[in-house]
mmCIF file of C-alpha atoms and ligand atoms in Angstrom:
data_model
loop_
_atom_site.group_PDB
_atom_site.id
_atom_site.type_symbol
_atom_site.label_atom_id
_atom_site.label_comp_id
_atom_site.label_asym_id
_atom_site.label_seq_id
_atom_site.Cartn_x
_atom_site.Cartn_y
_atom_site.Cartn_z
ATOM 1 C CA MET A 1 0.130 -33.570 1.165
ATOM 2 C CA GLU A 2 0.136 -30.987 4.060
ATOM 3 C CA GLU A 3 -0.717 -27.609 2.277
ATOM 4 C CA ILE A 4 0.520 -24.414 2.688
ATOM 5 C CA LYS A 5 -2.454 -23.334 4.411
ATOM 6 C CA PHE A 6 -0.798 -24.445 7.557
ATOM 7 C CA LEU A 7 0.956 -21.314 7.723
ATOM 8 C CA GLU A 8 -1.701 -18.769 7.187
ATOM 9 C CA GLY A 9 -2.179 -16.312 10.062
ATOM 10 C CA LYS A 10 1.104 -17.218 11.322
ATOM 11 C CA ARG A 11 3.788 -14.695 11.880
ATOM 12 C CA LEU A 12 6.985 -15.959 10.083
ATOM 13 C CA THR A 13 10.331 -15.079 10.194
ATOM 14 C CA VAL A 14 13.406 -15.290 7.487
ATOM 15 C CA VAL A 15 16.798 -14.922 9.631
ATOM 16 C CA GLY A 16 19.597 -13.559 6.876
ATOM 17 C CA TYR A 17 18.891 -12.755 3.149
ATOM 18 C CA GLY A 18 21.575 -14.722 1.886
ATOM 19 C CA SER A 19 20.923 -17.747 -0.651
ATOM 20 C CA GLN A 20 18.690 -19.455 0.818
ATOM 21 C CA GLY A 21 17.161 -16.682 2.880
ATOM 22 C CA HIS A 22 15.983 -14.783 -0.090
ATOM 23 C CA ALA A 23 14.361 -17.356 -1.764
ATOM 24 C CA HIS A 24 12.806 -19.289 1.188
ATOM 25 C CA ALA A 25 11.060 -15.370 2.367
ATOM 26 C CA LEU A 26 10.074 -14.615 -1.633
ATOM 27 C CA ASN A 27 8.866 -17.667 -2.372
ATOM 28 C CA LEU A 28 6.403 -17.531 0.855
ATOM 29 C CA HIS A 29 5.508 -13.711 0.546
ATOM 30 C CA ASP A 30 4.417 -14.309 -3.277
ATOM 31 C CA LEU A 31 2.350 -17.002 -1.515
ATOM 32 C CA GLY A 32 0.765 -14.661 -0.022
ATOM 33 C CA MET A 33 2.301 -15.564 3.658
ATOM 34 C CA ASP A 34 3.375 -12.849 6.052
ATOM 35 C CA VAL A 35 6.926 -12.554 6.113
ATOM 36 C CA THR A 36 9.470 -10.558 7.904
ATOM 37 C CA VAL A 37 13.255 -10.816 7.198
ATOM 38 C CA GLY A 38 15.500 -10.707 10.456
ATOM 39 C CA LEU A 39 19.367 -9.246 9.668
ATOM 40 C CA ARG A 40 21.412 -7.683 11.898
ATOM 41 C CA GLN A 41 21.639 -3.525 12.251
ATOM 42 C CA GLY A 42 23.185 -1.935 9.388
ATOM 43 C CA SER A 43 22.848 -5.234 7.096
ATOM 44 C CA LYS A 44 23.748 -4.763 3.187
ATOM 45 C CA SER A 45 20.979 -6.949 2.931
ATOM 46 C CA TRP A 46 18.662 -4.360 4.509
ATOM 47 C CA GLU A 47 17.755 -2.273 1.467
ATOM 48 C CA LYS A 48 17.640 -4.817 -0.914
ATOM 49 C CA ALA A 49 15.063 -7.030 1.127
ATOM 50 C CA GLU A 50 12.812 -4.058 1.451
ATOM 51 C CA ASN A 51 12.820 -3.589 -2.547
ATOM 52 C CA ASP A 52 11.668 -6.862 -3.069
ATOM 53 C CA GLY A 53 9.024 -5.797 -0.832
ATOM 54 C CA VAL A 54 9.283 -7.706 2.564
ATOM 55 C CA LYS A 55 9.606 -6.576 5.777
ATOM 56 C CA VAL A 56 12.461 -6.135 7.628
ATOM 57 C CA ALA A 57 13.602 -5.924 11.131
ATOM 58 C CA VAL A 58 16.751 -6.583 13.293
ATOM 59 C CA VAL A 59 16.774 -10.233 14.286
ATOM 60 C CA GLY A 60 15.677 -10.369 17.792
ATOM 61 C CA GLU A 61 12.548 -7.945 16.753
ATOM 62 C CA ALA A 62 12.056 -10.163 14.111
ATOM 63 C CA VAL A 63 12.120 -13.045 16.356
ATOM 64 C CA LYS A 64 9.962 -11.624 19.352
ATOM 65 C CA GLY A 65 6.509 -12.515 18.661
ATOM 66 C CA ALA A 66 7.058 -15.042 15.294
ATOM 67 C CA ASP A 67 5.184 -18.456 15.470
ATOM 68 C CA VAL A 68 8.085 -19.526 12.935
ATOM 69 C CA VAL A 69 11.853 -18.558 12.913
ATOM 70 C CA MET A 70 13.727 -20.068 9.880
ATOM 71 C CA ILE A 71 17.362 -19.444 10.615
ATOM 72 C CA LEU A 72 19.270 -18.652 7.062
ATOM 73 C CA ALA A 73 22.386 -17.488 8.232
ATOM 74 C CA PRO A 74 25.723 -19.327 7.328
ATOM 75 C CA ASP A 75 26.406 -22.378 9.341
ATOM 76 C CA GLU A 76 29.128 -21.122 11.320
ATOM 77 C CA ALA A 77 27.370 -17.815 12.249
ATOM 78 C CA GLN A 78 24.177 -19.716 14.277
ATOM 79 C CA PRO A 79 25.281 -20.772 17.433
ATOM 80 C CA GLU A 80 26.643 -17.555 18.552
ATOM 81 C CA LEU A 81 23.249 -15.596 16.487
ATOM 82 C CA TYR A 82 20.766 -18.528 17.861
ATOM 83 C CA ARG A 83 22.271 -17.669 21.434
ATOM 84 C CA SER A 84 22.801 -13.605 21.340
ATOM 85 C CA GLU A 85 20.055 -12.882 19.295
ATOM 86 C CA ILE A 86 17.021 -15.575 18.777
ATOM 87 C CA GLU A 87 16.984 -17.645 22.081
ATOM 88 C CA GLU A 88 15.752 -15.088 24.671
ATOM 89 C CA ASN A 89 13.375 -13.973 22.217
ATOM 90 C CA LEU A 90 11.230 -16.668 20.794
ATOM 91 C CA LYS A 91 8.351 -17.036 22.170
ATOM 92 C CA SER A 92 7.404 -20.539 23.892
ATOM 93 C CA GLY A 93 5.547 -22.869 21.709
ATOM 94 C CA ALA A 94 7.358 -21.037 18.629
ATOM 95 C CA TYR A 95 8.917 -23.524 15.412
ATOM 96 C CA LEU A 96 12.267 -23.252 15.288
ATOM 97 C CA GLY A 97 13.157 -24.308 11.689
ATOM 98 C CA PHE A 98 16.891 -25.321 10.288
ATOM 99 C CA ALA A 99 17.811 -25.669 6.518
ATOM 100 C CA HIS A 100 21.031 -28.200 7.061
ATOM 101 C CA GLY A 101 20.892 -30.309 10.476
ATOM 102 C CA PHE A 102 24.339 -28.918 10.854
ATOM 103 C CA ASN A 103 24.064 -27.235 14.313
ATOM 104 C CA ILE A 104 21.835 -29.630 15.592
ATOM 105 C CA HIS A 105 22.999 -33.123 14.650
ATOM 106 C CA TYR A 106 26.715 -31.787 15.613
ATOM 107 C CA GLU A 107 25.271 -30.298 18.727
ATOM 108 C CA ARG A 108 26.117 -26.635 18.213
ATOM 109 C CA ILE A 109 22.516 -25.370 19.035
ATOM 110 C CA THR A 110 20.454 -27.042 21.703
ATOM 111 C CA PRO A 111 17.550 -25.016 21.144
ATOM 112 C CA ARG A 112 15.150 -24.379 24.085
ATOM 113 C CA GLU A 113 12.765 -27.207 25.132
ATOM 114 C CA ASP A 114 9.710 -25.413 24.745
ATOM 115 C CA VAL A 115 10.343 -24.683 21.458
ATOM 116 C CA ASN A 116 8.974 -27.216 18.123
ATOM 117 C CA VAL A 117 12.442 -27.438 15.739
ATOM 118 C CA PHE A 118 12.099 -29.057 12.199
ATOM 119 C CA MET A 119 13.949 -28.915 9.259
ATOM 120 C CA VAL A 120 13.136 -27.808 5.252
ATOM 121 C CA ALA A 121 15.948 -28.932 3.340
ATOM 122 C CA PRO A 122 15.855 -27.353 -0.458
ATOM 123 C CA LYS A 123 17.787 -30.182 -2.525
ATOM 124 C CA GLY A 124 19.514 -27.030 -4.274
ATOM 125 C CA PRO A 125 20.819 -23.802 -4.182
ATOM 126 C CA GLY A 126 19.155 -20.772 -3.110
ATOM 127 C CA HIS A 127 19.423 -18.974 -6.687
ATOM 128 C CA MET A 128 17.661 -21.889 -7.689
ATOM 129 C CA VAL A 129 14.984 -22.201 -5.468
ATOM 130 C CA ARG A 130 13.963 -18.918 -6.313
ATOM 131 C CA GLU A 131 14.543 -19.295 -10.077
ATOM 132 C CA ILE A 132 13.108 -22.398 -10.608
ATOM 133 C CA PHE A 133 10.129 -20.909 -8.266
ATOM 134 C CA GLU A 134 9.737 -17.895 -10.258
ATOM 135 C CA GLY A 135 9.095 -19.645 -13.600
ATOM 136 C CA GLY A 136 6.316 -21.546 -12.485
ATOM 137 C CA HIS A 137 8.019 -24.772 -10.974
ATOM 138 C CA GLY A 138 10.051 -26.070 -7.827
ATOM 139 C CA VAL A 139 12.692 -27.758 -6.292
ATOM 140 C CA PRO A 140 12.041 -30.836 -4.151
ATOM 141 C CA CYS A 141 12.787 -30.510 -0.650
ATOM 142 C CA LEU A 142 13.780 -32.669 2.422
ATOM 143 C CA ALA A 143 11.662 -32.062 5.745
ATOM 144 C CA ALA A 144 12.355 -33.313 9.217
ATOM 145 C CA VAL A 145 11.272 -32.913 12.985
ATOM 146 C CA HIS A 146 13.323 -32.685 15.640
ATOM 147 C CA ASN A 147 10.742 -32.090 18.434
ATOM 148 C CA ASP A 148 7.709 -31.798 18.473
ATOM 149 C CA ILE A 149 6.132 -30.258 21.408
ATOM 150 C CA SER A 150 2.899 -28.549 19.534
ATOM 151 C CA GLU A 151 1.962 -31.811 18.148
ATOM 152 C CA ASP A 152 1.613 -30.370 14.634
ATOM 153 C CA THR A 153 5.595 -29.895 13.359
ATOM 154 C CA ARG A 154 5.495 -32.045 11.262
ATOM 155 C CA ASP A 155 2.258 -29.962 9.097
ATOM 156 C CA ILE A 156 4.911 -26.921 9.702
ATOM 157 C CA ALA A 157 7.756 -28.527 8.277
ATOM 158 C CA HIS A 158 5.599 -29.733 5.421
ATOM 159 C CA ALA A 159 3.534 -26.689 4.512
ATOM 160 C CA TRP A 160 7.066 -24.273 4.745
ATOM 161 C CA ALA A 161 8.623 -27.208 2.377
ATOM 162 C CA ASN A 162 5.668 -27.349 -0.055
ATOM 163 C CA GLY A 163 5.621 -23.276 0.136
ATOM 164 C CA VAL A 164 9.095 -22.674 -0.879
ATOM 165 C CA GLY A 165 9.315 -25.898 -3.349
ATOM 166 C CA ARG A 166 5.995 -25.179 -4.713
ATOM 167 C CA ARG A 167 4.529 -28.536 -3.350
ATOM 168 C CA VAL A 168 7.066 -30.428 -6.222
ATOM 169 C CA GLY A 169 8.147 -33.214 -3.842
ATOM 170 C CA VAL A 170 8.733 -33.454 -0.020
ATOM 171 C CA ILE A 171 10.687 -36.655 1.365
ATOM 172 C CA GLU A 172 10.759 -37.498 4.899
ATOM 173 C CA THR A 173 14.033 -37.160 6.515
ATOM 174 C CA THR A 174 15.922 -36.876 10.062
ATOM 175 C CA PHE A 175 18.124 -34.084 10.995
ATOM 176 C CA LYS A 176 21.398 -37.018 11.183
ATOM 177 C CA GLU A 177 20.964 -38.540 7.277
ATOM 178 C CA GLU A 178 19.885 -34.881 5.736
ATOM 179 C CA THR A 179 23.388 -33.447 7.667
ATOM 180 C CA GLU A 180 25.551 -36.821 6.310
ATOM 181 C CA THR A 181 23.997 -36.734 3.236
ATOM 182 C CA ASP A 182 24.365 -33.270 2.109
ATOM 183 C CA LEU A 183 27.803 -32.677 3.172
ATOM 184 C CA PHE A 184 29.079 -36.362 1.470
ATOM 185 C CA GLY A 185 26.645 -34.899 -1.828
ATOM 186 C CA GLU A 186 28.475 -31.730 -1.929
ATOM 187 C CA GLN A 187 31.812 -32.845 -1.136
ATOM 188 C CA ALA A 188 32.125 -35.663 -2.832
ATOM 189 C CA VAL A 189 29.848 -35.354 -6.052
ATOM 190 C CA LEU A 190 27.843 -32.159 -6.644
ATOM 191 C CA CYS A 191 30.476 -29.628 -5.804
ATOM 192 C CA GLY A 192 33.965 -30.492 -5.174
ATOM 193 C CA GLY A 193 33.775 -33.686 -7.143
ATOM 194 C CA VAL A 194 32.417 -32.235 -10.473
ATOM 195 C CA THR A 195 34.872 -29.336 -10.210
ATOM 196 C CA GLU A 196 37.856 -31.353 -9.604
ATOM 197 C CA LEU A 197 36.791 -33.525 -12.845
ATOM 198 C CA MET A 198 35.828 -30.527 -15.066
ATOM 199 C CA GLN A 199 39.494 -28.900 -13.756
ATOM 200 C CA ALA A 200 41.597 -32.274 -14.581
ATOM 201 C CA GLY A 201 39.914 -32.399 -17.771
ATOM 202 C CA PHE A 202 40.533 -28.930 -19.166
ATOM 203 C CA ASP A 203 44.322 -28.986 -17.489
ATOM 204 C CA THR A 204 44.484 -32.453 -19.539
ATOM 205 C CA LEU A 205 43.415 -31.120 -23.224
ATOM 206 C CA VAL A 206 45.157 -27.773 -22.223
ATOM 207 C CA GLU A 207 48.845 -29.646 -20.803
ATOM 208 C CA ALA A 208 48.385 -31.404 -24.332
ATOM 209 C CA GLY A 209 48.657 -28.272 -25.985
ATOM 210 C CA TYR A 210 44.866 -27.841 -27.185
ATOM 211 C CA ASN A 211 42.875 -24.616 -27.688
ATOM 212 C CA PRO A 212 41.948 -23.787 -23.987
ATOM 213 C CA GLU A 213 38.594 -22.104 -24.944
ATOM 214 C CA VAL A 214 37.712 -25.828 -26.707
ATOM 215 C CA ALA A 215 39.008 -27.504 -23.622
ATOM 216 C CA TYR A 216 36.658 -25.399 -22.123
ATOM 217 C CA PHE A 217 33.853 -25.543 -24.072
ATOM 218 C CA GLU A 218 34.212 -29.461 -23.850
ATOM 219 C CA CYS A 219 34.990 -29.874 -19.694
ATOM 220 C CA VAL A 220 33.078 -27.120 -18.594
ATOM 221 C CA HIS A 221 30.229 -25.359 -20.443
ATOM 222 C CA GLU A 222 28.859 -28.646 -22.135
ATOM 223 C CA MET A 223 28.342 -30.267 -18.482
ATOM 224 C CA LYS A 224 25.173 -28.339 -18.164
ATOM 225 C CA LEU A 225 23.704 -29.391 -21.483
ATOM 226 C CA ILE A 226 24.427 -33.403 -21.038
ATOM 227 C CA ILE A 227 23.185 -32.477 -17.142
ATOM 228 C CA ASP A 228 20.195 -31.434 -17.625
ATOM 229 C CA MET A 229 19.139 -34.214 -19.829
ATOM 230 C CA VAL A 230 19.733 -36.464 -16.947
ATOM 231 C CA TYR A 231 17.760 -33.826 -14.638
ATOM 232 C CA GLU A 232 15.007 -33.951 -16.764
ATOM 233 C CA LYS A 233 14.699 -36.937 -18.393
ATOM 234 C CA GLY A 234 17.364 -39.870 -16.495
ATOM 235 C CA PHE A 235 20.814 -41.378 -17.922
ATOM 236 C CA ALA A 236 18.709 -44.045 -20.148
ATOM 237 C CA ALA A 237 17.873 -40.639 -22.265
ATOM 238 C CA MET A 238 20.506 -38.330 -22.094
ATOM 239 C CA ARG A 239 22.917 -41.584 -23.528
ATOM 240 C CA ASP A 240 19.678 -42.009 -26.042
ATOM 241 C CA SER A 241 20.689 -38.548 -27.231
ATOM 242 C CA ILE A 242 24.361 -38.528 -27.277
ATOM 243 C CA SER A 243 26.126 -40.600 -30.343
ATOM 244 C CA ASN A 244 26.711 -44.169 -30.223
ATOM 245 C CA THR A 245 30.206 -42.973 -30.288
ATOM 246 C CA ALA A 246 29.747 -40.870 -27.225
ATOM 247 C CA GLU A 247 27.478 -44.098 -25.593
ATOM 248 C CA TYR A 248 30.515 -46.693 -25.965
ATOM 249 C CA GLY A 249 33.179 -43.988 -24.782
ATOM 250 C CA ASP A 250 30.846 -43.375 -21.445
ATOM 251 C CA TYR A 251 30.573 -47.389 -20.580
ATOM 252 C CA ILE A 252 34.435 -48.086 -21.463
ATOM 253 C CA THR A 253 36.313 -45.433 -19.653
ATOM 254 C CA GLY A 254 33.849 -44.070 -17.010
ATOM 255 C CA LYS A 255 35.175 -46.637 -14.795
ATOM 256 C CA LYS A 256 38.429 -46.015 -15.559
ATOM 257 C CA ILE A 257 38.084 -42.211 -14.097
ATOM 258 C CA ILE A 258 35.537 -43.165 -11.510
ATOM 259 C CA THR A 259 37.770 -45.871 -10.027
ATOM 260 C CA LYS A 260 37.323 -48.244 -7.385
ATOM 261 C CA GLU A 261 39.922 -46.342 -5.302
ATOM 262 C CA SER A 262 37.370 -43.522 -6.231
ATOM 263 C CA LYS A 263 34.896 -45.312 -4.683
ATOM 264 C CA GLU A 264 36.964 -45.986 -1.660
ATOM 265 C CA ALA A 265 37.934 -42.254 -1.030
ATOM 266 C CA MET A 266 33.770 -41.777 -1.404
ATOM 267 C CA LYS A 267 33.924 -44.095 1.861
ATOM 268 C CA GLY A 268 36.741 -42.141 3.621
ATOM 269 C CA VAL A 269 34.810 -38.963 3.306
ATOM 270 C CA LEU A 270 31.557 -40.597 4.495
ATOM 271 C CA LYS A 271 33.637 -41.646 7.276
ATOM 272 C CA ASP A 272 34.702 -38.155 8.214
ATOM 273 C CA ILE A 273 31.209 -36.619 8.359
ATOM 274 C CA GLN A 274 29.865 -39.744 10.137
ATOM 275 C CA ARG A 275 32.254 -39.391 13.242
ATOM 276 C CA GLY A 276 32.047 -35.553 13.304
ATOM 277 C CA LYS A 277 35.686 -35.104 11.736
ATOM 278 C CA PHE A 278 34.836 -32.764 8.968
ATOM 279 C CA ALA A 279 32.504 -30.870 10.888
ATOM 280 C CA LYS A 280 35.183 -30.190 13.248
ATOM 281 C CA GLU A 281 37.572 -28.739 10.785
ATOM 282 C CA PHE A 282 35.565 -27.004 9.031
ATOM 283 C CA ILE A 283 34.098 -25.067 12.738
ATOM 284 C CA GLU A 284 38.333 -24.759 13.370
ATOM 285 C CA GLU A 285 38.808 -22.847 9.747
ATOM 286 C CA THR A 286 35.862 -20.494 10.610
ATOM 287 C CA GLU A 287 37.592 -19.918 14.243
ATOM 288 C CA ASN A 288 41.052 -19.045 11.997
ATOM 289 C CA GLY A 289 39.676 -16.674 10.074
ATOM 290 C CA TYR A 290 38.783 -18.510 6.987
ATOM 291 C CA LYS A 291 42.193 -18.097 5.758
ATOM 292 C CA PHE A 292 42.035 -21.436 3.807
ATOM 293 C CA MET A 293 39.336 -20.927 2.138
ATOM 294 C CA ASN A 294 40.437 -17.058 1.180
ATOM 295 C CA LYS A 295 43.933 -18.766 -0.042
ATOM 296 C CA GLU A 296 41.893 -21.427 -2.329
ATOM 297 C CA ARG A 297 39.497 -18.849 -3.606
ATOM 298 C CA ALA A 298 42.446 -16.435 -4.790
ATOM 299 C CA GLU A 299 43.992 -19.673 -6.197
ATOM 300 C CA TYR A 300 40.772 -20.155 -8.265
ATOM 301 C CA SER A 301 39.592 -16.958 -9.319
ATOM 302 C CA ASP A 302 43.465 -16.058 -10.600
ATOM 303 C CA SER A 303 43.504 -19.754 -12.776
ATOM 304 C CA LYS A 304 43.221 -20.260 -16.175
ATOM 305 C CA ILE A 305 40.210 -22.223 -16.123
ATOM 306 C CA GLU A 306 38.441 -18.981 -14.693
ATOM 307 C CA GLU A 307 40.081 -16.870 -16.954
ATOM 308 C CA VAL A 308 38.354 -18.652 -20.310
ATOM 309 C CA GLY A 309 35.253 -18.809 -18.739
ATOM 310 C CA SER A 310 34.980 -15.101 -18.014
ATOM 311 C CA LYS A 311 35.953 -14.873 -22.122
ATOM 312 C CA MET A 312 33.554 -17.797 -22.771
ATOM 313 C CA ARG A 313 30.179 -16.536 -21.298
ATOM 314 C CA LYS A 314 30.923 -13.302 -22.975
ATOM 315 C CA MET A 315 30.442 -14.829 -26.334
ATOM 316 C CA VAL A 316 27.827 -17.511 -25.340
ATOM 317 C CA PHE A 317 25.487 -14.740 -22.880
ATOM 318 C CA SER A 318 25.782 -11.796 -24.848
ATOM 319 C CA LYS A 319 24.414 -12.911 -27.679
HETATM 320 N N1 NDP B 401 23.275 -22.254 0.130
HETATM 321 C C1 NDP B 401 22.462 -22.935 -0.309
HETATM 322 O O1 NDP B 401 22.058 -22.703 -1.716
HETATM 323 C C2 NDP B 401 22.053 -23.854 0.673
HETATM 324 C C3 NDP B 401 22.320 -23.380 1.833
HETATM 325 N N2 NDP B 401 21.479 -24.515 2.603
HETATM 326 C C4 NDP B 401 21.754 -23.855 4.543
HETATM 327 O O2 NDP B 401 21.269 -22.944 4.681
HETATM 328 C C5 NDP B 401 21.593 -21.983 5.707
HETATM 329 C C6 NDP B 401 21.796 -20.764 4.802
HETATM 330 O O3 NDP B 401 23.341 -20.880 4.069
HETATM 331 P P1 NDP B 401 23.307 -20.026 2.576
HETATM 332 O O4 NDP B 401 21.571 -19.409 2.562
HETATM 333 O O5 NDP B 401 24.376 -20.069 1.924
HETATM 334 O O6 NDP B 401 23.685 -18.869 3.824
HETATM 335 P P2 NDP B 401 24.413 -17.240 3.728
HETATM 336 O O7 NDP B 401 25.975 -17.089 3.591
HETATM 337 O O8 NDP B 401 24.206 -16.327 1.848
HETATM 338 O O9 NDP B 401 24.067 -16.469 4.498
HETATM 339 C C7 NDP B 401 24.113 -14.909 4.365
HETATM 340 C C8 NDP B 401 22.714 -14.133 5.085
HETATM 341 O O10 NDP B 401 23.255 -14.354 6.504
HETATM 342 C C9 NDP B 401 23.532 -13.231 7.313
HETATM 343 N N3 NDP B 401 24.067 -13.648 8.170
HETATM 344 C C10 NDP B 401 25.451 -13.916 8.493
HETATM 345 N N4 NDP B 401 26.419 -13.773 9.340
HETATM 346 C C11 NDP B 401 25.369 -13.707 10.359
HETATM 347 C C12 NDP B 401 25.695 -12.693 11.983
HETATM 348 N N5 NDP B 401 26.157 -13.809 12.306
HETATM 349 N N6 NDP B 401 24.554 -12.375 12.196
HETATM 350 C C13 NDP B 401 23.176 -12.474 11.201
HETATM 351 N N7 NDP B 401 23.214 -12.569 10.039
HETATM 352 C C14 NDP B 401 23.677 -12.860 9.184
HETATM 353 C C15 NDP B 401 24.153 -11.931 6.457
HETATM 354 O O11 NDP B 401 23.647 -10.826 6.976
HETATM 355 P P3 NDP B 401 24.674 -9.735 5.542
HETATM 356 O O12 NDP B 401 23.155 -9.331 4.335
HETATM 357 O O13 NDP B 401 23.822 -8.401 6.883
HETATM 358 O O14 NDP B 401 25.824 -9.376 5.199
HETATM 359 C C16 NDP B 401 23.226 -12.775 4.933
HETATM 360 O O15 NDP B 401 21.589 -12.125 5.077
HETATM 361 C C17 NDP B 401 22.985 -22.925 5.859
HETATM 362 O O16 NDP B 401 22.104 -23.983 7.346
HETATM 363 C C18 NDP B 401 23.301 -23.521 4.673
HETATM 364 O O17 NDP B 401 23.674 -24.885 4.992
HETATM 365 C C19 NDP B 401 20.969 -25.548 2.030
HETATM 366 C C20 NDP B 401 20.918 -25.866 1.255
HETATM 367 C C21 NDP B 401 21.654 -25.540 0.282
HETATM 368 C C1 X2X B 402 22.988 -25.968 -2.495
HETATM 369 C C2 X2X B 402 23.625 -27.534 -1.696
HETATM 370 O O1 X2X B 402 22.343 -27.827 -1.584
HETATM 371 C C3 X2X B 402 24.600 -27.033 -0.690
HETATM 372 C C4 X2X B 402 25.977 -27.093 -1.869
HETATM 373 O O2 X2X B 402 24.417 -28.429 -0.009
HETATM 374 C C5 X2X B 402 24.727 -26.144 -0.017
HETATM 375 O O3 X2X B 402 25.244 -25.262 -0.711
HETATM 376 O O4 X2X B 402 25.018 -26.370 0.876
HETATM 377 MG MG1 MG B 403 22.553 -29.418 -0.170
HETATM 378 MG MG1 MG B 404 24.792 -27.882 1.859
#
């Protein structure tokens, strides 16, 4: 397994200090690597990064002379950032990294031909990538190489993945496979699928007159406890831990909720990702000032489930 030693003695730059940025920068920093964080002038994250012990510079300065540059600004901000701050400052033969294939796969960034291009995509939210690393374990990562002029870009990608993810596992992929599966997973299962499932369950109980606090514990809070068992030991072990009553209900009812129609809808979602329709619409939304997203954010933050949730979390986590 390629070790983190391929990064030793190299100047590593992480552009952005958000969810993924702080995790990549701090995990590699903790492992003794030479990390600089690149931020825009006046960034609200500047002080935070410095307090966390990493070097900080404006993006252009941080990129100049760096051996590896990992772009961890939001996907929609990357093309302009690349063109205005990164492209002219990247040294020839540098390694340019991404944590998601979006901008390469949908051809929104075409990197200079004299740089290596790779991806390390942790299969987890940045705050968990950091928290699990601090706990001594790691989040697995996907790794891919898009351009390999130095003939060792795979070693750099694996070293980066092994550093950020504490060597718990790296799977080889392509920019296309990562982009399409990641977008599909977050929309249909992990984020869109799960939140709507919890919401529909909560609403069904509340509309039937049950106590919203009971509905919240049942349909939201306990989700993590059940999923933690799947995460650690698999479906069978989870089903072994729940009652036979629950297990029978699981087999009988799951398929009434996630039906053939749900699977057909998933196929449609995947098609829209594959043909670039989702990407096009997302970019239009960002260019439109995030109008739809801001409306959704406002609606959800005013919702009953969030109101009850904040009360229930106070009860559970203040002990
Ligand atoms: N979120 C996640 O857990 C995951 C994300 N990814 C991928 O990682 C990448 C980063 O995503 P994520 O961590 O969510 O991003 P964030 O939204 O958390 O990134 C915010 C950071 O980017 C900086 N930033 C934003 N706009 C600009 C700009 N125009 N110029 C310079 N810096 C800017 C912000 O600066 P400031 O501090 O000044 O506001 C901040 O430091 C994406 O490619 C994403 O798909 C992959 C796996 C999971
Ligand atoms: C956290 C993660 O893996 C996601 C859901 O794909 C993302 O934040 O883009
Ligand atoms: Mg993902
Ligand atoms: Mg994603």
